[in-house]
Amino acid sequence: MKKIKIGMLGIGNIGQGTYRTLEMSRARIEEATGLNLEITKILNRHPERDRGIDIPREKYVTDIHEIIDDPEIDIVVELIGGIEPATTFMADALRAGKHVVTANKAAIAANGELLQKIAHENHLMLRFEASVAGGIPILNAVTTALISNEFSEVQGILNGTTNYILTKMTENRQAYADALRDAQAKGFAETDPTADVEGIDAANKLSILISLLFGIGVAPDQIPTRGITTVTSEDISFAREFGYRIKLLGSARAKDGEVTCNVEPSLVPEDHPLANVNNEFNAVYVTGNAVDKLMFYGRGAGPLPTGSAVMGDIISIARKIEKNAAYDLLPHLRYDAGLSFAGEGKNPYYIRVTAPDHPGVLGQITSTFGVYGVGIRTMMQRAVASHSDTVPLIFIVYAIEKNILSTALDVLVGNGSVLRVDNVLRVLDF
Amino acid sequence: MKKIKIGMLGIGNIGQGTYRTLEMSRARIEEATGLNLEITKILNRHPERDRGIDIPREKYVTDIHEIIDDPEIDIVVELIGGIEPATTFMADALRAGKHVVTANKAAIAANGELLQKIAHENHLMLRFEASVAGGIPILNAVTTALISNEFSEVQGILNGTTNYILTKMTENRQAYADALRDAQAKGFAETDPTADVEGIDAANKLSILISLLFGIGVAPDQIPTRGITTVTSEDISFAREFGYRIKLLGSARAKDGEVTCNVEPSLVPEDHPLANVNNEFNAVYVTGNAVDKLMFYGRGAGPLPTGSAVMGDIISIARKIEKNAAYDLLPHLRYDAGLSFAGEGKNPYYIRVTAPDHPGVLGQITSTFGVYGVGIRTMMQRAVASHSDTVPLIFIVYAIEKNILSTALDVLVGNGSVLRVDNVLRVLDF
């Protein structure tokens, strides 16, 4: 049985998940592939720490060169996370003739083009299935089975932490802060949840998807991004009355030579398949010109689901090593399809404002909307307690550029017909 | 640019969809793969028929040997359907040194083992992504990206016709016969709908999934199969009151060395991702030991979605031809994993009966259930019109073997405590 030796960088959650996936499925893997895979060395900068996993200590090394310079190692698996030193380690491994597998969304979003170029020049493979949506094999699908499709759209629930929080806010009518605490207690959110709740993690993943699906590079910090911290239980209730759920979506569309995208809390129609994606689960919904609509649902994080994706990449490379075919004729990440990036484009929006409760206000609002071309699709005015002199108004408006909408709302606040803009959220067209 | 020549057998709906997918995405395919694919010959036994698609007539041949004996053809695509002559054509093509791609679920379910053996002996590839769930790339996923998983379960909505009919019965409170007529008018059901509505099509697909996921051969006619013709709008309403939707599921489980499976109309909890799979869409929900729960959703039929899957297989083979790596080291379909087939096993059931409306009947039923070990999880008795002397009773019972349940129900009918068993449907455990 052909032996493939693997050097692993990092032995945190995902490293342990990968190690455990290999060990628990070793018989299945050998039966299905005829390959004997062995993780021979693990870069562990803190070998004294108890990782709670039974790994022979002689596998641990503290110097990256013990892996990169080992001629017996075929594949280097980078599971450190973060842009550096991970990028440098991966580049060095490729230059040393090792195939590279990574779960690192930040490094691939930032340096995927460079790393892929080095892999290509050295006739090696670079794979990163686990970097987007954890265990869901979306990258493999769009680069192989779906390769004959031109994609026009992707909508993704790409972050499990925020989806868990929004699910709890919806099911338990919890406030954001309470749901966040719950998520932290359950291990679904980190002590510093910024990268998740502000949408940064989702933007990294969306950047990778855009390059794979559309062939244009849009850096994560170019993607208009908004997190979930301003979503309130009022918004969730009102959205529900209109027949929507609120999800943090990473979205991108290619149309007429332009790509638009954003990461934003969005109203999803309740009969849309994305509406039933709850708790810590992720989903990616794509539209291709032949396959039409397709959704992949599963666990976007967690040691074993992520380990499943990492092992899938390792086995894919190992099978090709055995056939002397472990190289890509053309790269998967593309940046040269001739599309231009056009910001977030036009979208329908949900708008919640507080207005003075006196006659004529609704007329002022709708006529100002008319001046700016903001078309109202549905509108709701709620009866309020008799002692209140303000009233909440909710509008869903047709697709419009957000800066025009913002200008219209500024005018309304300026002339007093709106006291406060409580929230503006994107609406997913079905 | 490397040229790959393809011979296609059949130019019906899927053949046309494959041809159109290649033509409309030619630029994308060449950009992504560096390959020039050409369908050079098409077996068309009725070249005089107008197919409504612009194909140069010189591509048409009426003799299979013009394709199989053509040394320039690399890949034969079988899109005739049915077990024969498709199986013989594929076997002959493989023996003549051609790779084979097919969308034929009946032929693969019946003869996949034989065809795969011939492919393997001849160092060639046999691929059949389109045979299960149309455009959904489930076979590719489980044989590549998910290969490190041991799978314990699959639940599939594998037939678009029946899912469309059940959706319309649910949304419009239509009777089965009306919804079937509607599906036929829309082109989602054939004039003779037997293979779809009786579950035969789903059983073929489930048989292929069982071999891929679990490594045991269970022929379609061994799979306990029941179609949707006995599902009534009453069942759909009662299921809804209990919080379920009714879907035709193809299900299989591997546990303790045994595989159980069936195709049956089943109650799916309304917050399960499968519950929101509506109309003609399909979905496959699998559980793996590393990746946990994963669902793939998309179009299970139609010329272009199926064409997308066929083209995915063609391109996968073509890429490997270019690398001199177009062969499988080990086969994907497995029949030798040492599991035994144990029928449909134990499942929870929904039971709707009509009982005489007099005191003591419910006690008789529950005590008989007790004798046979039928555990009641929930029960509903509905008030009926005062002039009626019968009453509908609905039970949901814990997992039990269906033949034990049937015996208990026979006893109840025999002693008069139940007048009529109206329906028994499987319940999907969440």
PDB file of N, CA and C in Angstrom, chain A residues 332-369:
ATOM      1  N   HIS A 332      -7.636  27.205 -10.129  1.00  0.00           N
ATOM      2  CA  HIS A 332      -9.056  27.339  -9.788  1.00  0.00           C
ATOM      3  C   HIS A 332      -9.429  28.781  -9.457  1.00  0.00           C
ATOM      4  N   LEU A 333      -8.619  29.413  -8.614  1.00  0.00           N
ATOM      5  CA  LEU A 333      -8.896  30.815  -8.278  1.00  0.00           C
ATOM      6  C   LEU A 333      -8.544  31.646  -9.508  1.00  0.00           C
ATOM      7  N   ARG A 334      -9.491  32.432  -9.992  1.00  0.00           N
ATOM      8  CA  ARG A 334      -9.247  33.252 -11.190  1.00  0.00           C
ATOM      9  C   ARG A 334      -9.485  34.714 -10.851  1.00  0.00           C
ATOM     10  N   TYR A 335      -8.698  35.558 -11.488  1.00  0.00           N
ATOM     11  CA  TYR A 335      -8.771  36.988 -11.207  1.00  0.00           C
ATOM     12  C   TYR A 335      -8.856  37.785 -12.501  1.00  0.00           C
ATOM     13  N   ASP A 336      -9.061  37.060 -13.612  1.00  0.00           N
ATOM     14  CA  ASP A 336      -8.846  37.655 -14.930  1.00  0.00           C
ATOM     15  C   ASP A 336     -10.014  37.480 -15.884  1.00  0.00           C
ATOM     16  N   ALA A 337     -11.234  37.324 -15.348  1.00  0.00           N
ATOM     17  CA  ALA A 337     -12.362  37.041 -16.238  1.00  0.00           C
ATOM     18  C   ALA A 337     -12.889  38.311 -16.908  1.00  0.00           C
ATOM     19  N   GLY A 338     -12.256  39.459 -16.658  1.00  0.00           N
ATOM     20  CA  GLY A 338     -12.652  40.680 -17.355  1.00  0.00           C
ATOM     21  C   GLY A 338     -13.889  41.352 -16.788  1.00  0.00           C
ATOM     22  N   LEU A 339     -14.295  40.973 -15.587  1.00  0.00           N
ATOM     23  CA  LEU A 339     -15.435  41.630 -14.946  1.00  0.00           C
ATOM     24  C   LEU A 339     -14.949  42.841 -14.158  1.00  0.00           C
ATOM     25  N   SER A 340     -15.848  43.773 -13.922  1.00  0.00           N
ATOM     26  CA  SER A 340     -15.475  44.891 -13.060  1.00  0.00           C
ATOM     27  C   SER A 340     -16.288  44.843 -11.768  1.00  0.00           C
ATOM     28  N   PHE A 341     -15.707  45.368 -10.730  1.00  0.00           N
ATOM     29  CA  PHE A 341     -16.347  45.353  -9.419  1.00  0.00           C
ATOM     30  C   PHE A 341     -17.161  46.629  -9.248  1.00  0.00           C
ATOM     31  N   ALA A 342     -18.423  46.476  -8.890  1.00  0.00           N
ATOM     32  CA  ALA A 342     -19.334  47.623  -8.861  1.00  0.00           C
ATOM     33  C   ALA A 342     -20.013  47.781  -7.498  1.00  0.00           C
ATOM     34  N   GLY A 343     -19.257  47.547  -6.422  1.00  0.00           N
ATOM     35  CA  GLY A 343     -19.822  47.790  -5.093  1.00  0.00           C
ATOM     36  C   GLY A 343     -20.978  46.873  -4.772  1.00  0.00           C
ATOM     37  N   GLU A 344     -21.954  47.394  -4.012  1.00  0.00           N
ATOM     38  CA  GLU A 344     -23.017  46.466  -3.620  1.00  0.00           C
ATOM     39  C   GLU A 344     -24.242  46.529  -4.524  1.00  0.00           C
ATOM     40  N   GLY A 345     -24.254  47.432  -5.494  1.00  0.00           N
ATOM     41  CA  GLY A 345     -25.336  47.440  -6.470  1.00  0.00           C
ATOM     42  C   GLY A 345     -26.688  47.779  -5.872  1.00  0.00           C
ATOM     43  N   LYS A 346     -27.728  47.440  -6.592  1.00  0.00           N
ATOM     44  CA  LYS A 346     -29.089  47.737  -6.146  1.00  0.00           C
ATOM     45  C   LYS A 346     -29.678  46.533  -5.430  1.00  0.00           C
ATOM     46  N   ASN A 347     -30.315  46.778  -4.327  1.00  0.00           N
ATOM     47  CA  ASN A 347     -31.005  45.730  -3.586  1.00  0.00           C
ATOM     48  C   ASN A 347     -32.319  46.261  -3.043  1.00  0.00           C
ATOM     49  N   PRO A 348     -33.308  45.390  -2.842  1.00  0.00           N
ATOM     50  CA  PRO A 348     -34.487  45.810  -2.084  1.00  0.00           C
ATOM     51  C   PRO A 348     -34.091  45.952  -0.612  1.00  0.00           C
ATOM     52  N   TYR A 349     -34.771  46.841   0.081  1.00  0.00           N
ATOM     53  CA  TYR A 349     -34.446  47.059   1.499  1.00  0.00           C
ATOM     54  C   TYR A 349     -35.691  47.064   2.377  1.00  0.00           C
ATOM     55  N   TYR A 350     -35.454  46.652   3.609  1.00  0.00           N
ATOM     56  CA  TYR A 350     -36.409  46.787   4.712  1.00  0.00           C
ATOM     57  C   TYR A 350     -35.962  48.018   5.490  1.00  0.00           C
ATOM     58  N   ILE A 351     -36.910  48.920   5.791  1.00  0.00           N
ATOM     59  CA  ILE A 351     -36.578  50.168   6.493  1.00  0.00           C
ATOM     60  C   ILE A 351     -37.517  50.313   7.686  1.00  0.00           C
ATOM     61  N   ARG A 352     -36.934  50.474   8.858  1.00  0.00           N
ATOM     62  CA  ARG A 352     -37.770  50.722  10.050  1.00  0.00           C
ATOM     63  C   ARG A 352     -37.426  52.103  10.572  1.00  0.00           C
ATOM     64  N   VAL A 353     -38.441  52.976  10.635  1.00  0.00           N
ATOM     65  CA  VAL A 353     -38.223  54.345  11.131  1.00  0.00           C
ATOM     66  C   VAL A 353     -39.220  54.648  12.248  1.00  0.00           C
ATOM     67  N   THR A 354     -38.885  55.648  13.058  1.00  0.00           N
ATOM     68  CA  THR A 354     -39.835  56.187  14.034  1.00  0.00           C
ATOM     69  C   THR A 354     -40.239  57.576  13.546  1.00  0.00           C
ATOM     70  N   ALA A 355     -41.555  57.774  13.432  1.00  0.00           N
ATOM     71  CA  ALA A 355     -42.066  59.029  12.878  1.00  0.00           C
ATOM     72  C   ALA A 355     -42.983  59.691  13.894  1.00  0.00           C
ATOM     73  N   PRO A 356     -43.144  61.032  13.826  1.00  0.00           N
ATOM     74  CA  PRO A 356     -44.139  61.698  14.684  1.00  0.00           C
ATOM     75  C   PRO A 356     -45.543  61.248  14.291  1.00  0.00           C
ATOM     76  N   ASP A 357     -46.379  61.010  15.306  1.00  0.00           N
ATOM     77  CA  ASP A 357     -47.727  60.495  15.038  1.00  0.00           C
ATOM     78  C   ASP A 357     -48.684  61.647  14.794  1.00  0.00           C
ATOM     79  N   HIS A 358     -48.562  62.297  13.632  1.00  0.00           N
ATOM     80  CA  HIS A 358     -49.579  63.300  13.284  1.00  0.00           C
ATOM     81  C   HIS A 358     -49.892  63.243  11.804  1.00  0.00           C
ATOM     82  N   PRO A 359     -51.072  63.744  11.431  1.00  0.00           N
ATOM     83  CA  PRO A 359     -51.544  63.596  10.049  1.00  0.00           C
ATOM     84  C   PRO A 359     -50.553  64.202   9.055  1.00  0.00           C
ATOM     85  N   GLY A 360     -50.462  63.608   7.899  1.00  0.00           N
ATOM     86  CA  GLY A 360     -49.636  64.164   6.831  1.00  0.00           C
ATOM     87  C   GLY A 360     -48.227  63.622   6.776  1.00  0.00           C
ATOM     88  N   VAL A 361     -47.775  62.984   7.864  1.00  0.00           N
ATOM     89  CA  VAL A 361     -46.391  62.502   7.891  1.00  0.00           C
ATOM     90  C   VAL A 361     -46.156  61.423   6.827  1.00  0.00           C
ATOM     91  N   LEU A 362     -47.094  60.482   6.729  1.00  0.00           N
ATOM     92  CA  LEU A 362     -46.922  59.398   5.759  1.00  0.00           C
ATOM     93  C   LEU A 362     -46.856  59.958   4.337  1.00  0.00           C
ATOM     94  N   GLY A 363     -47.673  61.009   4.093  1.00  0.00           N
ATOM     95  CA  GLY A 363     -47.644  61.645   2.768  1.00  0.00           C
ATOM     96  C   GLY A 363     -46.284  62.276   2.490  1.00  0.00           C
ATOM     97  N   GLN A 364     -45.698  62.956   3.517  1.00  0.00           N
ATOM     98  CA  GLN A 364     -44.379  63.565   3.340  1.00  0.00           C
ATOM     99  C   GLN A 364     -43.328  62.498   3.014  1.00  0.00           C
ATOM    100  N   ILE A 365     -43.407  61.387   3.757  1.00  0.00           N
ATOM    101  CA  ILE A 365     -42.405  60.328   3.544  1.00  0.00           C
ATOM    102  C   ILE A 365     -42.531  59.754   2.141  1.00  0.00           C
ATOM    103  N   THR A 366     -43.754  59.383   1.768  1.00  0.00           N
ATOM    104  CA  THR A 366     -43.906  58.729   0.465  1.00  0.00           C
ATOM    105  C   THR A 366     -43.577  59.697  -0.675  1.00  0.00           C
ATOM    106  N   SER A 367     -43.859  60.986  -0.496  1.00  0.00           N
ATOM    107  CA  SER A 367     -43.534  61.879  -1.606  1.00  0.00           C
ATOM    108  C   SER A 367     -42.031  62.109  -1.691  1.00  0.00           C
ATOM    109  N   THR A 368     -41.333  62.167  -0.558  1.00  0.00           N
ATOM    110  CA  THR A 368     -39.866  62.265  -0.604  1.00  0.00           C
ATOM    111  C   THR A 368     -39.266  61.008  -1.226  1.00  0.00           C
ATOM    112  N   PHE A 369     -39.792  59.833  -0.818  1.00  0.00           N
ATOM    113  CA  PHE A 369     -39.342  58.581  -1.452  1.00  0.00           C
ATOM    114  C   PHE A 369     -39.519  58.690  -2.980  1.00  0.00           C
TER     115      PHE A 369
END
